[in-house]
Coordinates of C-alpha atoms in Angstrom, one line a residue:
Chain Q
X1 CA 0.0 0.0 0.0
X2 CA 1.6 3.4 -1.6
X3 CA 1.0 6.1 1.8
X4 CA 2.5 9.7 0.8
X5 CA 2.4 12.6 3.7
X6 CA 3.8 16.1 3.3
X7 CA 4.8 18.1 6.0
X8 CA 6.5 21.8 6.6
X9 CA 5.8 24.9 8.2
X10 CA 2.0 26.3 7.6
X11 CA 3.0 30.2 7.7
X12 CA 5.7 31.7 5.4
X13 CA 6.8 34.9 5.2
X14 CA 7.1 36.9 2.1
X15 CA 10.5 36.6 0.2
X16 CA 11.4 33.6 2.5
X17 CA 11.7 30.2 1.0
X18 CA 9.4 27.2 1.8
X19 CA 10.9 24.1 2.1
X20 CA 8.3 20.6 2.4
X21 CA 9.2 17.1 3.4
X22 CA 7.0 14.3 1.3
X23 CA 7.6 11.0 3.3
X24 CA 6.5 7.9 1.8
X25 CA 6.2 4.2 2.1
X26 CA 4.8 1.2 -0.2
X27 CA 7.5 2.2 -3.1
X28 CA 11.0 2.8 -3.8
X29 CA 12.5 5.6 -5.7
X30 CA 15.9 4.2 -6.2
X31 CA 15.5 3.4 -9.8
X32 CA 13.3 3.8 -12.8
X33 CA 10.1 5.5 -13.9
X34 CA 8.2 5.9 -10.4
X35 CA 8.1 9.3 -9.3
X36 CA 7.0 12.1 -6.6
X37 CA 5.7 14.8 -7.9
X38 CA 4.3 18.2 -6.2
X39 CA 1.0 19.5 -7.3
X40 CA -0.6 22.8 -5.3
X41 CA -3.7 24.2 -5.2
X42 CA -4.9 28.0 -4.2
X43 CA -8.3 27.9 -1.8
X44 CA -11.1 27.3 -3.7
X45 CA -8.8 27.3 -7.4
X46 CA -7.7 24.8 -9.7
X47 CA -4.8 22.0 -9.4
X48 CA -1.3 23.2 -10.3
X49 CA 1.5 21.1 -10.9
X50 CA 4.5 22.2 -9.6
X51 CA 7.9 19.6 -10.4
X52 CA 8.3 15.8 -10.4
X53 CA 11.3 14.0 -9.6
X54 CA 12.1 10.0 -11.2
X55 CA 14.0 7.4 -9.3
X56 CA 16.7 7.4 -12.1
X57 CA 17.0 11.1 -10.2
X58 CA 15.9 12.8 -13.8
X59 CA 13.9 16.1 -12.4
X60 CA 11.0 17.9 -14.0
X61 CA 9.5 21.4 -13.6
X62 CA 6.5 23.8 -13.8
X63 CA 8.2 26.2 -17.1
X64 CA 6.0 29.2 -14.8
X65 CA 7.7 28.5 -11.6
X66 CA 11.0 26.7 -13.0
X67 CA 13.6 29.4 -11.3
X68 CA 12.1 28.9 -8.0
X69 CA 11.8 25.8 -7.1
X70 CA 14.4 22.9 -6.5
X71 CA 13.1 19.5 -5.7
X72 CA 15.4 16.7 -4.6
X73 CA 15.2 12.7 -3.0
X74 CA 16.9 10.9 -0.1
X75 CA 16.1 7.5 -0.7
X76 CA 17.4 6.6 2.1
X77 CA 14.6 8.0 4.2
X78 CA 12.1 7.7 1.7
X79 CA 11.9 11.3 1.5
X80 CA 10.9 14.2 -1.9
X81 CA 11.9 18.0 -0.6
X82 CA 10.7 20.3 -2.4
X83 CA 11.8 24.3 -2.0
X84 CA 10.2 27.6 -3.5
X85 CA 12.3 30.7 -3.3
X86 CA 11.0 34.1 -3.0
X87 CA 7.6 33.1 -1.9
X88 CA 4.5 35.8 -2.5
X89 CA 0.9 36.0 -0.8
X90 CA -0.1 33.7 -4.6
X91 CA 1.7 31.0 -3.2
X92 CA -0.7 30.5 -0.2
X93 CA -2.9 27.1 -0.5
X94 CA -2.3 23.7 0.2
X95 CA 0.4 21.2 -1.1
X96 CA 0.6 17.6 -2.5
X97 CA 2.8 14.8 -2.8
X98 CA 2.2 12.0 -5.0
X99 CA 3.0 8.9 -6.1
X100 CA 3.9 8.9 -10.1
X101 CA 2.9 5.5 -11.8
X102 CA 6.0 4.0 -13.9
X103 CA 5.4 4.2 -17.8
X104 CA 1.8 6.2 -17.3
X105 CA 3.1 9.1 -15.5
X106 CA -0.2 9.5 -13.6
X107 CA -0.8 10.6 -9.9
X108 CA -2.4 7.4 -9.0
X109 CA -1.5 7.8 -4.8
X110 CA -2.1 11.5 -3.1
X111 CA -1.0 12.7 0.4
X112 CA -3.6 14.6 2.3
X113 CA -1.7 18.1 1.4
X114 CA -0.6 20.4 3.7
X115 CA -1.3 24.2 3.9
X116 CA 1.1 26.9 3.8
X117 CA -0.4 30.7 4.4
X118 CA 2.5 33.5 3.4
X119 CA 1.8 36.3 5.4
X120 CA 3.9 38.8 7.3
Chain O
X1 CA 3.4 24.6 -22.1
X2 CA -0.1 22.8 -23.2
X3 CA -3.0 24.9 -21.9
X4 CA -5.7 22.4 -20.6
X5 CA -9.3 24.4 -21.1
X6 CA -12.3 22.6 -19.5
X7 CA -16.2 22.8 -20.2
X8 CA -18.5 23.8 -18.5
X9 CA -17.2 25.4 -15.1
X10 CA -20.0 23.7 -13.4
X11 CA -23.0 21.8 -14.6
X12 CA -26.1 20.2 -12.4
X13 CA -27.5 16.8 -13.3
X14 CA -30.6 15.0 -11.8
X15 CA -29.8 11.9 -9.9
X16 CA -29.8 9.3 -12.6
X17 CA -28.7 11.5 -15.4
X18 CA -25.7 11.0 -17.9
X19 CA -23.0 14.1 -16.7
X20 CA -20.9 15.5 -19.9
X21 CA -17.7 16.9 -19.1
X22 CA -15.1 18.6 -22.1
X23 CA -11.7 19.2 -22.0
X24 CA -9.9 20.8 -24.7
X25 CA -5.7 20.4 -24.8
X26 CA -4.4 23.6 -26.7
X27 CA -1.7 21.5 -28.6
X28 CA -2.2 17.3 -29.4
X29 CA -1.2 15.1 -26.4
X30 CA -1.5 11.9 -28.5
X31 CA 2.0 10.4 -29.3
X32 CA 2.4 8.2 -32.2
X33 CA 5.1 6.5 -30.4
X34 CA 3.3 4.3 -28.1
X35 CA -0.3 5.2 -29.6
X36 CA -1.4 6.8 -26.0
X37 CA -3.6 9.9 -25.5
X38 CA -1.5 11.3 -22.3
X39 CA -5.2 12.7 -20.7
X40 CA -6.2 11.6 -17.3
X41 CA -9.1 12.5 -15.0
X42 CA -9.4 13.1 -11.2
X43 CA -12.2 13.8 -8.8
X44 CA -12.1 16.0 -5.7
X45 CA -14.5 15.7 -3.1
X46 CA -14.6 19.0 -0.3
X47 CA -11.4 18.3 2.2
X48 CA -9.9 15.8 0.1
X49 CA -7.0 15.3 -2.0
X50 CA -7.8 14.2 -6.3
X51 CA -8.7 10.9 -7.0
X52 CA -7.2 9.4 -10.1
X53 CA -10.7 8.1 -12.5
X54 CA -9.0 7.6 -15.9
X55 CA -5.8 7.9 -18.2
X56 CA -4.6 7.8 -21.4
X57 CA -7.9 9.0 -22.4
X58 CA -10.0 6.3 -21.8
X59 CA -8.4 3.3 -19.4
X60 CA -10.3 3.0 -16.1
X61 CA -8.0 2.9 -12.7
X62 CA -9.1 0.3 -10.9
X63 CA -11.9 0.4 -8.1
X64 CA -13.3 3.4 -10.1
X65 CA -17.2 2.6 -10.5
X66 CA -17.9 1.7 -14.8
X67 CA -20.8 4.9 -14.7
X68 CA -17.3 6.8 -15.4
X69 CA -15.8 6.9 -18.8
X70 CA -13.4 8.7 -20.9
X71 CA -12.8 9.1 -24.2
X72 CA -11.6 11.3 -27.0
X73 CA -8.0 12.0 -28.8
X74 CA -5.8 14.6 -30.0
X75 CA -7.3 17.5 -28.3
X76 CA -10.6 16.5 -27.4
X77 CA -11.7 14.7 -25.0
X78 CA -14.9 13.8 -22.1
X79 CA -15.4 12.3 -19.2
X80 CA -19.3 11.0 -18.9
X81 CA -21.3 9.8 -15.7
X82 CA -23.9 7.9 -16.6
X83 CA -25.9 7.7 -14.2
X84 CA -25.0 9.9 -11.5
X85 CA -24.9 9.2 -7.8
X86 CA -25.1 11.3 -4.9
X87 CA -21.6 10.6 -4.2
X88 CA -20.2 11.7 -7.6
X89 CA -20.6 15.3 -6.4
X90 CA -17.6 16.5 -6.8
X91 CA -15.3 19.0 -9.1
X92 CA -13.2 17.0 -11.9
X93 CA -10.1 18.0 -13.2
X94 CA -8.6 16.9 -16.6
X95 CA -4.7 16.3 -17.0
X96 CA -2.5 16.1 -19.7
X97 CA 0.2 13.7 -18.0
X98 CA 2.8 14.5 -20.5
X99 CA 3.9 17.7 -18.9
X100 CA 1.1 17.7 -15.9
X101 CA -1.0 20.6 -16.8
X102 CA -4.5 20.7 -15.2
X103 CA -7.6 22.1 -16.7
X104 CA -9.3 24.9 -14.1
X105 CA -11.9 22.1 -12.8
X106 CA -15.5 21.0 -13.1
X107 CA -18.2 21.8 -10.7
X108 CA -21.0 18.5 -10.4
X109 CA -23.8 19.0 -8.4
X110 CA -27.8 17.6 -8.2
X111 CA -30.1 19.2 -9.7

């Protein structure tokens, strides 16, 4: 069973960075196509994918939101971190982590999200 | 980046009724190399993380319920309810898993 929770601070402040901890169990990331992948979403707007990282470490990124964000593994704690640099009131919602099926490239496993407020 | 444009924004349906919901993909995500549609669909209920219902265009995930289907290609492409059920209330977002762009969402409610 795939399990995916995210976790990181729920208040930001403006220009600060974020940085969110996706721990997960029921899959490696050592190898292959299976990726984690970070997908926000603004309160009461739309789903917006943020980056993806692969097993065989190859990384993936939002072309809007590419030179702010920096998302690395440590497989050895079956971790995804994700950072955003520079971080604006916009950026206030909640975040996911999820499970990237091999070959499909769907989001087939979700965490429950966690929300991050930036605010002074 | 593919632009992912959904119709309606919302749409009420009596219990029982077929649902209709379009997505439009501003460039192609079919690729001739494996013969795939790279579209998916996802449900959100209020409080909850997406659901995965369908990808490549048309292949059910497993556990979803057979009153959802997808189809379409190229750039065209719906998800139907057949009959809906109180429990399919919901709002549905397409996704072009190629480069992960979302469409802006579906509202379902009863009528």
């Amino acid at each position: 069973q795939i399990t995916l929770k995210e976790s990181g601070p729920t208040l930001v402040k403006p220009t600060h960075t974020l940085t969110l901890t996706c721990s997960f169990s029921g899959f490696s990331l050592r190898t292959g196509g299976v990726g984690v992948g970070w997908i926000r979403q603004p309160p009461g707007k739309a789903l917006e994918w943020l980056a993806l990282i692969y097993g065989n470490d190859d990384e993936r990124y939002s072309p809007s939101l590419k030179n702010r964000l920096t998302i690395t593994k440590d497989t050895s704690k079956n971790q995804v971190v994700l950072t955003m640099t520079n971080m604006d009131a916009v950026d206030t919602g909640t975040y996911y982590c999820a499970h990237s099926r091999d070959v499909v490239e769907v989001f087939d496993s979700w965490g429950q999200g966690t929300p991050v407020s930036v605010s002074s | 980046d593919i632009v992912m444009t959904q119709s309606p924004d919302s749409l009420a349906v009596s219990l029982g009724e077929r649902a209709t919901i379009n997505c439009k993909s501003s460039q192609s995500v079919f690729y001739s190399s494996n013969n795939k549609n790279y579209l998916s669909w996802y449900q959100q209920k209020p409080g909850q993380p997406p659901k995965l219902l369908i990808y490549w265009a048309s292949t059910r995930e497993s556990g979803v319920p057979d009153r959802f289907s997808g189809s379409g290609s190229g750039t065209d492409f719906t998800l139907t309810i057949s009959s809906l059920q109180a429990e399919d209330v919901a709002v549905y977002y397409c996704q072009q898993h190629w480069t992960w762009t979302f469409g802006q969402g579906t509202k379902v409610e009863i009528k």
